[in-house]
Amino acid sequence: MSTDNRMDHLLINANLATMTDNGRPYGTVENAAIGMRDGVVAYVGAMSELSAAPHDLAHRVTSLDGAWVTPGLIDCHTHLVFGGDRATEFEQRLEGASYEDIARQGGGIVSSVRATRTASEDELLKQSLPRARALLSDGVTTLEIKSGYGLEPDAERRMLRVARRIGRQLGITVRTTFLGLHALPPEYRERRDDYVSLVCDTMLPALVEEELVDAVDAFCESIGFTPAETRRLFERARELGVPVKLHAEQLSDLSGAALVAEFDGLSADHMEWASEDGIRAMADKGTVAVMLPGAYYALRDTRPPPIDAFRRHGVPMAVASDLNPGTSPVLSLRLAMSMACTLFRMTPEEALRGTTVHAARALGLDDRGTLAPGSRADLAVWDVRHPAELSYWIGGQLCRDTWVAGEKRSAT
């Protein structure tokens, strides 16, 4: 083999959870090698099937000494850019204060909006980078980050710019989602329709033109926005050629799952109150159901998503951290995987598929999420003896290294 045809790097003596459908759990290939060239996977297979000696096939060869390799994890639902935190509210609730008491005192989402609006772009970046790094240390190589704590043009723009800067500074893919219909800002309390018009007719078109928006989201709930308001936003997004996703059926069934499926939505997220009709609509359109067990845990909810119905209808299930200051201060996607297994009764394999191949689909990314020739070389190397350990262990540092587009990153 000529030098020009050699791979850039070949990892040998590994066990691979490819997450492909090769007929084995996790798409397992044991005693394997994985090679990378120009940022993509060039070889996946057993060591015994290599066509020549490793050093004849690649410029660099590294033995992983039996470690497991998975696709880099993908956190497909986060709100990690925000100002301040709400730890004192957490303490107040445990001391007996109700959510309404806290809101009357200026707390709740209003406090996050206030802290985010008053923070400069650099201040938001400084506060948000440690949260992103925490996720990356746990094997994440692709992130979604939503806006939604600005609720006015300049603050929403700052949030999305910070999300883009996080991707550039950390050298990872960050997909940005505009969540203008997250909550009604205080100054529009008596002018609800005016705010929806601002989001649909002014904010969204401007942010799309500035290339700050990869997808559009809304909080479709009785305490959020109605299906009619959500539909208006989705229609505008479709006119602008932007895909949609939805916070749906978390607290009640407003048929949000069917609505987002009608617009060929990427995902419907939360889904505790999802109906059979909504699930069927998602199955017909290939819309991903994103499980967010962190919020379920933090809110001490008692109604889990209908996992068996998703399985029965063949709806792909993703798992995400939902990292946010109010209802899911989760800094580990692997912890969310463990919660999805323990609280929702997903299997460890489903949880790993939910943070790789199905999470990629929930972001509209078809170049990652599996270990296969031609896929983007985003990898995570784990010091475990079986992939189920990724959901089994609660906490701890299991990720040895990650690779992003073929470049090695230390997980610590």
mmCIF file of C-alpha atoms in Angstrom:
data_model
loop_
_atom_site.group_PDB
_atom_site.id
_atom_site.type_symbol
_atom_site.label_atom_id
_atom_site.label_comp_id
_atom_site.label_asym_id
_atom_site.label_seq_id
_atom_site.Cartn_x
_atom_site.Cartn_y
_atom_site.Cartn_z
ATOM 1 C CA MET A 1 0.000 0.000 0.000
ATOM 2 C CA SER A 2 1.384 3.420 -0.917
ATOM 3 C CA THR A 3 1.970 6.003 1.763
ATOM 4 C CA ASP A 4 -0.655 8.286 0.192
ATOM 5 C CA ASN A 5 -3.356 5.688 0.778
ATOM 6 C CA ARG A 6 -2.546 5.081 4.428
ATOM 7 C CA MET A 7 -5.000 6.066 7.117
ATOM 8 C CA ASP A 8 -4.120 8.963 9.388
ATOM 9 C CA HIS A 9 -4.625 6.959 12.561
ATOM 10 C CA LEU A 10 -5.531 3.368 13.385
ATOM 11 C CA LEU A 11 -6.782 2.383 16.836
ATOM 12 C CA ILE A 12 -6.163 -1.314 17.519
ATOM 13 C CA ASN A 13 -6.901 -3.840 20.281
ATOM 14 C CA ALA A 14 -10.284 -2.235 20.919
ATOM 15 C CA ASN A 15 -13.843 -3.378 21.453
ATOM 16 C CA LEU A 16 -16.340 -1.412 19.393
ATOM 17 C CA ALA A 17 -19.964 -0.560 20.109
ATOM 18 C CA THR A 18 -20.639 0.573 16.548
ATOM 19 C CA MET A 19 -24.405 1.109 17.112
ATOM 20 C CA THR A 20 -24.953 -0.245 13.610
ATOM 21 C CA ASP A 21 -27.380 -3.058 12.844
ATOM 22 C CA ASN A 22 -24.857 -5.861 12.473
ATOM 23 C CA GLY A 23 -27.020 -8.422 14.290
ATOM 24 C CA ARG A 24 -25.212 -8.107 17.621
ATOM 25 C CA PRO A 25 -26.185 -6.054 20.704
ATOM 26 C CA TYR A 26 -24.735 -2.547 20.486
ATOM 27 C CA GLY A 27 -23.424 -3.448 17.020
ATOM 28 C CA THR A 28 -20.476 -5.013 18.842
ATOM 29 C CA VAL A 29 -17.196 -5.871 17.147
ATOM 30 C CA GLU A 30 -14.682 -7.373 19.594
ATOM 31 C CA ASN A 31 -10.901 -7.517 19.238
ATOM 32 C CA ALA A 32 -11.298 -4.807 16.668
ATOM 33 C CA ALA A 33 -9.640 -1.866 14.979
ATOM 34 C CA ILE A 34 -10.991 1.455 13.790
ATOM 35 C CA GLY A 35 -9.164 3.681 11.336
ATOM 36 C CA MET A 36 -9.573 7.365 10.485
ATOM 37 C CA ARG A 37 -8.667 9.401 7.433
ATOM 38 C CA ASP A 38 -9.411 13.090 6.781
ATOM 39 C CA GLY A 39 -11.790 13.322 9.725
ATOM 40 C CA VAL A 40 -13.978 10.351 8.810
ATOM 41 C CA VAL A 41 -13.966 6.668 9.687
ATOM 42 C CA ALA A 42 -12.044 4.690 7.076
ATOM 43 C CA TYR A 43 -12.033 1.191 8.587
ATOM 44 C CA VAL A 44 -14.139 -0.696 11.135
ATOM 45 C CA GLY A 45 -13.583 -4.384 11.687
ATOM 46 C CA ALA A 46 -11.884 -7.223 13.500
ATOM 47 C CA MET A 47 -8.115 -7.135 13.953
ATOM 48 C CA SER A 48 -7.967 -10.473 12.170
ATOM 49 C CA GLU A 49 -9.452 -8.896 9.046
ATOM 50 C CA LEU A 50 -6.835 -6.158 8.614
ATOM 51 C CA SER A 51 -5.295 -6.454 5.164
ATOM 52 C CA ALA A 52 -1.733 -5.802 6.364
ATOM 53 C CA ALA A 53 0.261 -5.027 9.487
ATOM 54 C CA PRO A 54 -1.182 -1.993 11.338
ATOM 55 C CA HIS A 55 1.884 0.202 10.737
ATOM 56 C CA ASP A 56 1.655 -0.498 7.030
ATOM 57 C CA LEU A 57 -1.947 0.716 7.001
ATOM 58 C CA ALA A 58 -1.719 3.952 8.973
ATOM 59 C CA HIS A 59 0.675 6.789 9.735
ATOM 60 C CA ARG A 60 -0.076 6.395 13.454
ATOM 61 C CA VAL A 61 -1.162 3.311 15.376
ATOM 62 C CA THR A 62 -2.434 3.321 18.960
ATOM 63 C CA SER A 63 -3.344 0.299 21.053
ATOM 64 C CA LEU A 64 -6.352 0.788 23.297
ATOM 65 C CA ASP A 65 -5.600 -2.325 25.356
ATOM 66 C CA GLY A 66 -9.150 -3.652 25.243
ATOM 67 C CA ALA A 67 -10.975 -0.388 25.960
ATOM 68 C CA TRP A 68 -14.442 0.115 24.507
ATOM 69 C CA VAL A 69 -15.070 2.660 21.764
ATOM 70 C CA THR A 70 -18.480 4.151 21.017
ATOM 71 C CA PRO A 71 -19.565 6.959 18.742
ATOM 72 C CA GLY A 72 -19.055 10.295 20.460
ATOM 73 C CA LEU A 73 -22.113 11.039 22.564
ATOM 74 C CA ILE A 74 -24.600 13.628 21.318
ATOM 75 C CA ASP A 75 -26.587 15.792 23.728
ATOM 76 C CA CYS A 76 -29.535 16.776 21.557
ATOM 77 C CA HIS A 77 -31.452 18.983 24.056
ATOM 78 C CA THR A 78 -29.759 21.557 26.305
ATOM 79 C CA HIS A 79 -30.390 25.092 27.551
ATOM 80 C CA LEU A 80 -26.829 25.524 28.805
ATOM 81 C CA VAL A 81 -26.396 29.208 27.887
ATOM 82 C CA PHE A 82 -27.968 31.325 30.634
ATOM 83 C CA GLY A 83 -27.061 33.886 33.248
ATOM 84 C CA GLY A 84 -26.911 33.130 36.962
ATOM 85 C CA ASP A 85 -28.425 30.014 38.506
ATOM 86 C CA ARG A 86 -31.403 29.059 40.662
ATOM 87 C CA ALA A 87 -29.763 27.074 43.447
ATOM 88 C CA THR A 88 -31.353 29.261 46.135
ATOM 89 C CA GLU A 89 -34.795 28.508 44.674
ATOM 90 C CA PHE A 90 -33.995 24.807 44.885
ATOM 91 C CA GLU A 91 -33.238 25.338 48.546
ATOM 92 C CA GLN A 92 -36.407 27.401 49.057
ATOM 93 C CA ARG A 93 -38.583 24.671 47.554
ATOM 94 C CA LEU A 94 -37.071 22.086 49.883
ATOM 95 C CA GLU A 95 -37.814 24.407 52.792
ATOM 96 C CA GLY A 96 -41.488 24.496 51.821
ATOM 97 C CA ALA A 97 -41.884 27.417 49.421
ATOM 98 C CA SER A 98 -44.158 26.730 46.454
ATOM 99 C CA TYR A 99 -43.310 27.546 42.850
ATOM 100 C CA GLU A 100 -45.967 30.273 43.011
ATOM 101 C CA ASP A 101 -44.355 31.775 46.141
ATOM 102 C CA ILE A 102 -40.999 31.900 44.420
ATOM 103 C CA ALA A 103 -42.477 33.390 41.248
ATOM 104 C CA ARG A 104 -44.194 36.151 43.249
ATOM 105 C CA GLN A 105 -40.817 37.032 44.719
ATOM 106 C CA GLY A 106 -39.397 37.498 41.215
ATOM 107 C CA GLY A 107 -37.992 33.993 40.901
ATOM 108 C CA GLY A 108 -38.598 31.175 38.459
ATOM 109 C CA ILE A 109 -37.866 31.623 34.796
ATOM 110 C CA VAL A 110 -38.184 35.401 35.243
ATOM 111 C CA SER A 111 -35.008 35.380 37.352
ATOM 112 C CA SER A 112 -33.138 33.502 34.597
ATOM 113 C CA VAL A 113 -34.448 35.952 32.014
ATOM 114 C CA ARG A 114 -33.355 38.902 34.135
ATOM 115 C CA ALA A 115 -29.849 37.469 34.709
ATOM 116 C CA THR A 116 -29.455 36.554 31.042
ATOM 117 C CA ARG A 117 -30.627 39.918 29.755
ATOM 118 C CA THR A 118 -28.203 41.824 31.961
ATOM 119 C CA ALA A 119 -25.185 39.648 31.084
ATOM 120 C CA SER A 120 -22.883 40.649 28.251
ATOM 121 C CA GLU A 121 -21.980 38.192 25.538
ATOM 122 C CA ASP A 122 -18.567 37.616 27.092
ATOM 123 C CA GLU A 123 -20.109 37.126 30.540
ATOM 124 C CA LEU A 124 -22.545 34.557 29.168
ATOM 125 C CA LEU A 125 -19.683 32.737 27.466
ATOM 126 C CA LYS A 126 -17.646 32.710 30.681
ATOM 127 C CA GLN A 127 -20.558 31.257 32.658
ATOM 128 C CA SER A 128 -21.554 28.707 29.994
ATOM 129 C CA LEU A 129 -18.190 27.248 28.976
ATOM 130 C CA PRO A 130 -17.705 25.232 32.209
ATOM 131 C CA ARG A 131 -21.106 23.623 31.710
ATOM 132 C CA ALA A 132 -20.210 22.649 28.162
ATOM 133 C CA ARG A 133 -16.831 21.303 29.278
ATOM 134 C CA ALA A 134 -18.532 19.174 31.928
ATOM 135 C CA LEU A 135 -20.629 17.498 29.238
ATOM 136 C CA LEU A 136 -17.595 16.987 27.013
ATOM 137 C CA SER A 137 -15.664 15.311 29.839
ATOM 138 C CA ASP A 138 -18.395 12.666 29.864
ATOM 139 C CA GLY A 139 -17.927 11.693 26.221
ATOM 140 C CA VAL A 140 -20.040 14.306 24.416
ATOM 141 C CA THR A 141 -18.743 15.488 21.037
ATOM 142 C CA THR A 142 -21.883 17.206 19.634
ATOM 143 C CA LEU A 143 -24.221 19.594 21.471
ATOM 144 C CA GLU A 144 -27.536 21.286 20.871
ATOM 145 C CA ILE A 145 -28.008 24.624 22.646
ATOM 146 C CA LYS A 146 -31.301 26.509 22.780
ATOM 147 C CA SER A 147 -32.015 30.174 23.337
ATOM 148 C CA GLY A 148 -35.127 31.132 25.309
ATOM 149 C CA TYR A 149 -33.893 33.019 28.373
ATOM 150 C CA GLY A 150 -33.620 36.342 26.595
ATOM 151 C CA LEU A 151 -37.152 36.689 25.219
ATOM 152 C CA GLU A 152 -36.262 39.912 23.413
ATOM 153 C CA PRO A 153 -34.234 40.376 20.208
ATOM 154 C CA ASP A 154 -30.828 41.432 21.540
ATOM 155 C CA ALA A 155 -30.696 38.929 24.397
ATOM 156 C CA GLU A 156 -31.821 36.023 22.215
ATOM 157 C CA ARG A 157 -29.183 37.030 19.672
ATOM 158 C CA ARG A 158 -26.488 37.094 22.371
ATOM 159 C CA MET A 159 -27.454 33.612 23.538
ATOM 160 C CA LEU A 160 -27.214 32.166 20.037
ATOM 161 C CA ARG A 161 -23.929 33.921 19.360
ATOM 162 C CA VAL A 162 -22.514 32.469 22.574
ATOM 163 C CA ALA A 163 -23.658 29.001 21.500
ATOM 164 C CA ARG A 164 -21.794 29.436 18.212
ATOM 165 C CA ARG A 165 -18.709 30.665 20.084
ATOM 166 C CA ILE A 166 -18.765 27.616 22.363
ATOM 167 C CA GLY A 167 -18.617 25.372 19.316
ATOM 168 C CA ARG A 168 -15.677 27.282 17.860
ATOM 169 C CA GLN A 169 -13.768 27.549 21.139
ATOM 170 C CA LEU A 170 -14.177 23.882 22.069
ATOM 171 C CA GLY A 171 -13.809 22.607 18.511
ATOM 172 C CA ILE A 172 -17.080 20.677 18.485
ATOM 173 C CA THR A 173 -20.359 20.810 16.591
ATOM 174 C CA VAL A 174 -22.968 22.983 18.305
ATOM 175 C CA ARG A 175 -26.440 23.062 16.776
ATOM 176 C CA THR A 176 -28.417 26.142 17.756
ATOM 177 C CA THR A 177 -32.159 26.192 18.358
ATOM 178 C CA PHE A 178 -34.266 29.344 18.600
ATOM 179 C CA LEU A 179 -36.725 28.977 21.494
ATOM 180 C CA GLY A 180 -38.418 32.351 21.410
ATOM 181 C CA LEU A 181 -41.738 30.809 22.452
ATOM 182 C CA HIS A 182 -40.324 29.551 25.753
ATOM 183 C CA ALA A 183 -42.213 31.834 28.138
ATOM 184 C CA LEU A 184 -44.124 35.080 27.963
ATOM 185 C CA PRO A 185 -41.824 37.922 29.039
ATOM 186 C CA PRO A 186 -43.147 40.137 31.838
ATOM 187 C CA GLU A 187 -43.441 43.229 29.658
ATOM 188 C CA TYR A 188 -45.822 41.358 27.316
ATOM 189 C CA ARG A 189 -48.056 39.917 30.025
ATOM 190 C CA GLU A 190 -51.053 41.862 28.694
ATOM 191 C CA ARG A 191 -49.952 41.750 25.041
ATOM 192 C CA ARG A 192 -49.572 38.067 24.329
ATOM 193 C CA ASP A 193 -50.368 38.219 20.603
ATOM 194 C CA ASP A 194 -47.890 41.059 20.157
ATOM 195 C CA TYR A 195 -45.111 38.898 21.569
ATOM 196 C CA VAL A 196 -45.952 35.960 19.311
ATOM 197 C CA SER A 197 -45.889 38.389 16.366
ATOM 198 C CA LEU A 198 -42.493 39.698 17.483
ATOM 199 C CA VAL A 199 -41.088 36.179 17.594
ATOM 200 C CA CYS A 200 -42.576 35.043 14.277
ATOM 201 C CA ASP A 201 -42.281 38.193 12.180
ATOM 202 C CA THR A 202 -39.201 39.965 13.534
ATOM 203 C CA MET A 203 -36.930 37.825 15.694
ATOM 204 C CA LEU A 204 -36.952 34.570 13.750
ATOM 205 C CA PRO A 205 -36.385 36.053 10.258
ATOM 206 C CA ALA A 206 -33.564 38.284 11.522
ATOM 207 C CA LEU A 207 -31.787 35.476 13.370
ATOM 208 C CA VAL A 208 -32.118 33.139 10.396
ATOM 209 C CA GLU A 209 -30.643 35.800 8.114
ATOM 210 C CA GLU A 210 -27.710 36.102 10.537
ATOM 211 C CA GLU A 211 -27.202 32.307 10.299
ATOM 212 C CA LEU A 212 -27.698 31.832 14.023
ATOM 213 C CA VAL A 213 -30.555 29.315 13.833
ATOM 214 C CA ASP A 214 -30.360 25.619 12.940
ATOM 215 C CA ALA A 215 -33.847 24.731 14.231
ATOM 216 C CA VAL A 216 -36.913 26.278 15.873
ATOM 217 C CA ASP A 217 -38.546 25.100 19.105
ATOM 218 C CA ALA A 218 -41.488 26.107 21.329
ATOM 219 C CA PHE A 219 -42.918 25.208 24.744
ATOM 220 C CA CYS A 220 -46.414 23.980 23.875
ATOM 221 C CA GLU A 221 -48.166 23.697 27.247
ATOM 222 C CA SER A 222 -50.985 25.293 29.203
ATOM 223 C CA ILE A 223 -48.348 27.341 31.079
ATOM 224 C CA GLY A 224 -46.483 28.022 27.842
ATOM 225 C CA PHE A 225 -47.917 28.538 24.357
ATOM 226 C CA THR A 226 -51.016 27.159 22.705
ATOM 227 C CA PRO A 227 -51.071 24.782 19.741
ATOM 228 C CA ALA A 228 -52.407 27.639 17.596
ATOM 229 C CA GLU A 229 -49.495 29.902 18.584
ATOM 230 C CA THR A 230 -47.057 27.068 18.024
ATOM 231 C CA ARG A 231 -48.550 26.362 14.598
ATOM 232 C CA ARG A 232 -48.083 30.015 13.653
ATOM 233 C CA LEU A 233 -44.391 29.772 14.559
ATOM 234 C CA PHE A 234 -43.959 26.490 12.676
ATOM 235 C CA GLU A 235 -45.583 27.922 9.563
ATOM 236 C CA ARG A 236 -43.138 30.830 9.658
ATOM 237 C CA ALA A 237 -40.223 28.466 10.169
ATOM 238 C CA ARG A 238 -41.335 26.397 7.183
ATOM 239 C CA GLU A 239 -41.461 29.532 5.032
ATOM 240 C CA LEU A 240 -37.877 30.241 6.061
ATOM 241 C CA GLY A 241 -36.728 26.661 5.466
ATOM 242 C CA VAL A 242 -35.851 25.947 9.115
ATOM 243 C CA PRO A 243 -36.655 22.555 10.708
ATOM 244 C CA VAL A 244 -38.754 22.407 13.859
ATOM 245 C CA LYS A 245 -38.862 20.516 17.147
ATOM 246 C CA LEU A 246 -41.108 20.871 20.169
ATOM 247 C CA HIS A 247 -41.330 20.704 23.947
ATOM 248 C CA ALA A 248 -44.442 18.538 23.892
ATOM 249 C CA GLU A 249 -46.699 16.651 26.284
ATOM 250 C CA GLN A 250 -44.564 17.239 29.380
ATOM 251 C CA LEU A 251 -47.378 18.391 31.677
ATOM 252 C CA SER A 252 -50.500 17.648 29.631
ATOM 253 C CA ASP A 253 -51.596 16.350 26.242
ATOM 254 C CA LEU A 254 -52.190 19.252 23.862
ATOM 255 C CA SER A 255 -51.515 17.073 20.799
ATOM 256 C CA GLY A 256 -48.127 18.691 20.380
ATOM 257 C CA ALA A 257 -46.586 15.442 19.156
ATOM 258 C CA ALA A 258 -49.022 15.233 16.249
ATOM 259 C CA LEU A 259 -48.506 18.932 15.524
ATOM 260 C CA VAL A 260 -44.729 18.731 15.261
ATOM 261 C CA ALA A 261 -45.030 15.542 13.202
ATOM 262 C CA GLU A 262 -47.385 17.355 10.818
ATOM 263 C CA PHE A 263 -44.512 19.760 10.111
ATOM 264 C CA ASP A 264 -42.041 16.881 9.610
ATOM 265 C CA GLY A 265 -40.439 17.850 12.903
ATOM 266 C CA LEU A 266 -37.059 16.560 13.983
ATOM 267 C CA SER A 267 -38.210 15.694 17.490
ATOM 268 C CA ALA A 268 -40.838 15.933 20.201
ATOM 269 C CA ASP A 269 -39.215 16.275 23.625
ATOM 270 C CA HIS A 270 -40.348 15.259 27.151
ATOM 271 C CA MET A 271 -43.479 13.300 26.101
ATOM 272 C CA GLU A 272 -44.723 12.094 29.498
ATOM 273 C CA TRP A 273 -48.360 12.636 28.418
ATOM 274 C CA ALA A 274 -47.983 11.436 24.820
ATOM 275 C CA SER A 275 -51.071 9.771 23.370
ATOM 276 C CA GLU A 276 -51.310 6.793 21.059
ATOM 277 C CA ASP A 277 -52.453 9.078 18.222
ATOM 278 C CA GLY A 278 -49.496 11.406 18.737
ATOM 279 C CA ILE A 279 -47.051 8.525 18.839
ATOM 280 C CA ARG A 280 -48.559 7.063 15.676
ATOM 281 C CA ALA A 281 -48.169 10.426 13.913
ATOM 282 C CA MET A 282 -44.515 10.590 14.974
ATOM 283 C CA ALA A 283 -43.920 7.073 13.678
ATOM 284 C CA ASP A 284 -45.433 7.985 10.308
ATOM 285 C CA LYS A 285 -43.137 10.995 9.911
ATOM 286 C CA GLY A 286 -39.988 9.617 11.551
ATOM 287 C CA THR A 287 -40.038 12.195 14.343
ATOM 288 C CA VAL A 288 -37.727 11.302 17.240
ATOM 289 C CA ALA A 289 -39.014 11.162 20.827
ATOM 290 C CA VAL A 290 -36.433 12.782 23.121
ATOM 291 C CA MET A 291 -36.473 11.499 26.696
ATOM 292 C CA LEU A 292 -35.489 14.066 29.354
ATOM 293 C CA PRO A 293 -35.277 12.193 32.664
ATOM 294 C CA GLY A 294 -33.397 15.010 34.411
ATOM 295 C CA ALA A 295 -36.495 17.207 34.490
ATOM 296 C CA TYR A 296 -38.651 14.233 35.515
ATOM 297 C CA TYR A 297 -36.271 13.606 38.416
ATOM 298 C CA ALA A 298 -35.895 17.237 39.504
ATOM 299 C CA LEU A 299 -39.641 17.867 39.411
ATOM 300 C CA ARG A 300 -40.317 14.569 41.212
ATOM 301 C CA ASP A 301 -42.765 13.621 38.490
ATOM 302 C CA THR A 302 -44.647 10.336 38.696
ATOM 303 C CA ARG A 303 -45.867 9.786 35.127
ATOM 304 C CA PRO A 304 -43.085 8.387 32.906
ATOM 305 C CA PRO A 305 -43.204 8.604 29.111
ATOM 306 C CA PRO A 306 -44.961 5.650 27.429
ATOM 307 C CA ILE A 307 -41.786 3.803 26.477
ATOM 308 C CA ASP A 308 -43.590 0.601 25.478
ATOM 309 C CA ALA A 309 -45.804 2.540 23.055
ATOM 310 C CA PHE A 310 -42.771 4.130 21.433
ATOM 311 C CA ARG A 311 -41.249 0.680 21.054
ATOM 312 C CA ARG A 312 -44.448 -0.782 19.667
ATOM 313 C CA HIS A 313 -44.764 1.901 17.002
ATOM 314 C CA GLY A 314 -41.069 1.960 16.171
ATOM 315 C CA VAL A 315 -40.502 5.578 17.233
ATOM 316 C CA PRO A 316 -36.770 6.212 17.732
ATOM 317 C CA MET A 317 -35.992 7.348 21.285
ATOM 318 C CA ALA A 318 -33.199 9.790 22.065
ATOM 319 C CA VAL A 319 -31.944 10.728 25.535
ATOM 320 C CA ALA A 320 -30.653 14.184 26.492
ATOM 321 C CA SER A 321 -29.555 16.101 29.578
ATOM 322 C CA ASP A 322 -32.016 19.020 29.229
ATOM 323 C CA LEU A 323 -29.345 21.017 31.079
ATOM 324 C CA ASN A 324 -31.079 24.147 32.367
ATOM 325 C CA PRO A 325 -31.069 26.264 35.541
ATOM 326 C CA GLY A 326 -34.594 25.560 36.733
ATOM 327 C CA THR A 327 -35.738 21.990 36.206
ATOM 328 C CA SER A 328 -32.729 19.964 35.044
ATOM 329 C CA PRO A 329 -29.346 21.173 36.333
ATOM 330 C CA VAL A 330 -27.734 18.033 34.898
ATOM 331 C CA LEU A 331 -24.069 18.304 33.905
ATOM 332 C CA SER A 332 -23.663 14.705 32.705
ATOM 333 C CA LEU A 333 -25.302 13.061 29.715
ATOM 334 C CA ARG A 334 -24.257 9.693 31.080
ATOM 335 C CA LEU A 335 -26.216 10.453 34.249
ATOM 336 C CA ALA A 336 -29.246 11.144 32.052
ATOM 337 C CA MET A 337 -28.689 7.731 30.447
ATOM 338 C CA SER A 338 -28.693 6.093 33.870
ATOM 339 C CA MET A 339 -31.872 7.960 34.828
ATOM 340 C CA ALA A 340 -33.551 6.913 31.572
ATOM 341 C CA CYS A 341 -32.860 3.290 32.481
ATOM 342 C CA THR A 342 -33.814 3.474 36.151
ATOM 343 C CA LEU A 343 -36.767 5.872 35.955
ATOM 344 C CA PHE A 344 -38.144 5.107 32.467
ATOM 345 C CA ARG A 345 -37.086 1.436 32.186
ATOM 346 C CA MET A 346 -35.159 1.946 28.978
ATOM 347 C CA THR A 347 -32.437 -0.641 28.420
ATOM 348 C CA PRO A 348 -28.754 0.355 28.509
ATOM 349 C CA GLU A 349 -28.559 -0.344 24.775
ATOM 350 C CA GLU A 350 -31.570 1.890 24.134
ATOM 351 C CA ALA A 351 -29.978 4.622 26.243
ATOM 352 C CA LEU A 352 -26.740 4.433 24.278
ATOM 353 C CA ARG A 353 -28.604 4.439 20.970
ATOM 354 C CA GLY A 354 -30.513 7.400 22.368
ATOM 355 C CA THR A 355 -27.317 9.396 22.848
ATOM 356 C CA THR A 356 -25.717 8.394 19.552
ATOM 357 C CA VAL A 357 -27.637 7.356 16.443
ATOM 358 C CA HIS A 358 -31.078 8.606 17.522
ATOM 359 C CA ALA A 359 -29.708 11.823 19.025
ATOM 360 C CA ALA A 360 -28.003 12.553 15.705
ATOM 361 C CA ARG A 361 -31.317 12.043 13.950
ATOM 362 C CA ALA A 362 -33.031 14.402 16.410
ATOM 363 C CA LEU A 363 -30.606 17.103 15.247
ATOM 364 C CA GLY A 364 -30.926 16.322 11.557
ATOM 365 C CA LEU A 365 -27.337 15.048 11.376
ATOM 366 C CA ASP A 366 -26.774 11.978 9.219
ATOM 367 C CA ASP A 367 -22.968 11.921 9.326
ATOM 368 C CA ARG A 368 -22.478 10.704 12.905
ATOM 369 C CA GLY A 369 -23.920 8.556 15.667
ATOM 370 C CA THR A 370 -22.486 5.250 14.422
ATOM 371 C CA LEU A 371 -19.040 3.785 13.847
ATOM 372 C CA ALA A 372 -19.124 2.937 10.164
ATOM 373 C CA PRO A 373 -16.918 3.696 7.158
ATOM 374 C CA GLY A 374 -17.742 7.176 5.904
ATOM 375 C CA SER A 375 -19.172 8.465 9.179
ATOM 376 C CA ARG A 376 -17.612 11.456 10.917
ATOM 377 C CA ALA A 377 -14.765 10.269 13.170
ATOM 378 C CA ASP A 378 -16.312 11.378 16.463
ATOM 379 C CA LEU A 379 -15.405 8.699 19.002
ATOM 380 C CA ALA A 380 -15.404 8.178 22.756
ATOM 381 C CA VAL A 381 -12.982 5.751 24.436
ATOM 382 C CA TRP A 382 -14.212 4.216 27.696
ATOM 383 C CA ASP A 383 -12.488 2.353 30.510
ATOM 384 C CA VAL A 384 -15.277 -0.209 30.915
ATOM 385 C CA ARG A 385 -15.653 -3.946 30.360
ATOM 386 C CA HIS A 386 -19.110 -3.737 28.776
ATOM 387 C CA PRO A 387 -21.131 -0.908 27.200
ATOM 388 C CA ALA A 388 -23.922 -1.403 29.762
ATOM 389 C CA GLU A 389 -21.579 0.151 32.331
ATOM 390 C CA LEU A 390 -22.127 3.545 30.724
ATOM 391 C CA SER A 391 -25.644 3.515 32.189
ATOM 392 C CA TYR A 392 -24.863 1.298 35.179
ATOM 393 C CA TRP A 393 -22.342 3.517 36.970
ATOM 394 C CA ILE A 394 -23.863 6.596 38.617
ATOM 395 C CA GLY A 395 -21.174 9.241 38.314
ATOM 396 C CA GLY A 396 -17.445 8.700 38.079
ATOM 397 C CA GLN A 397 -15.012 9.361 35.240
ATOM 398 C CA LEU A 398 -15.263 6.575 32.664
ATOM 399 C CA CYS A 399 -14.311 8.425 29.491
ATOM 400 C CA ARG A 400 -10.602 8.197 28.720
ATOM 401 C CA ASP A 401 -10.474 10.232 25.504
ATOM 402 C CA THR A 402 -12.657 11.579 22.761
ATOM 403 C CA TRP A 403 -11.931 12.098 19.096
ATOM 404 C CA VAL A 404 -13.608 14.897 17.182
ATOM 405 C CA ALA A 405 -13.423 14.669 13.383
ATOM 406 C CA GLY A 406 -10.377 12.440 13.775
ATOM 407 C CA GLU A 407 -8.539 14.669 16.251
ATOM 408 C CA LYS A 408 -7.816 13.391 19.758
ATOM 409 C CA ARG A 409 -9.127 15.351 22.755
ATOM 410 C CA SER A 410 -8.452 14.579 26.389
ATOM 411 C CA ALA A 411 -11.686 13.862 28.248
ATOM 412 C CA THR A 412 -10.318 15.479 31.401
#
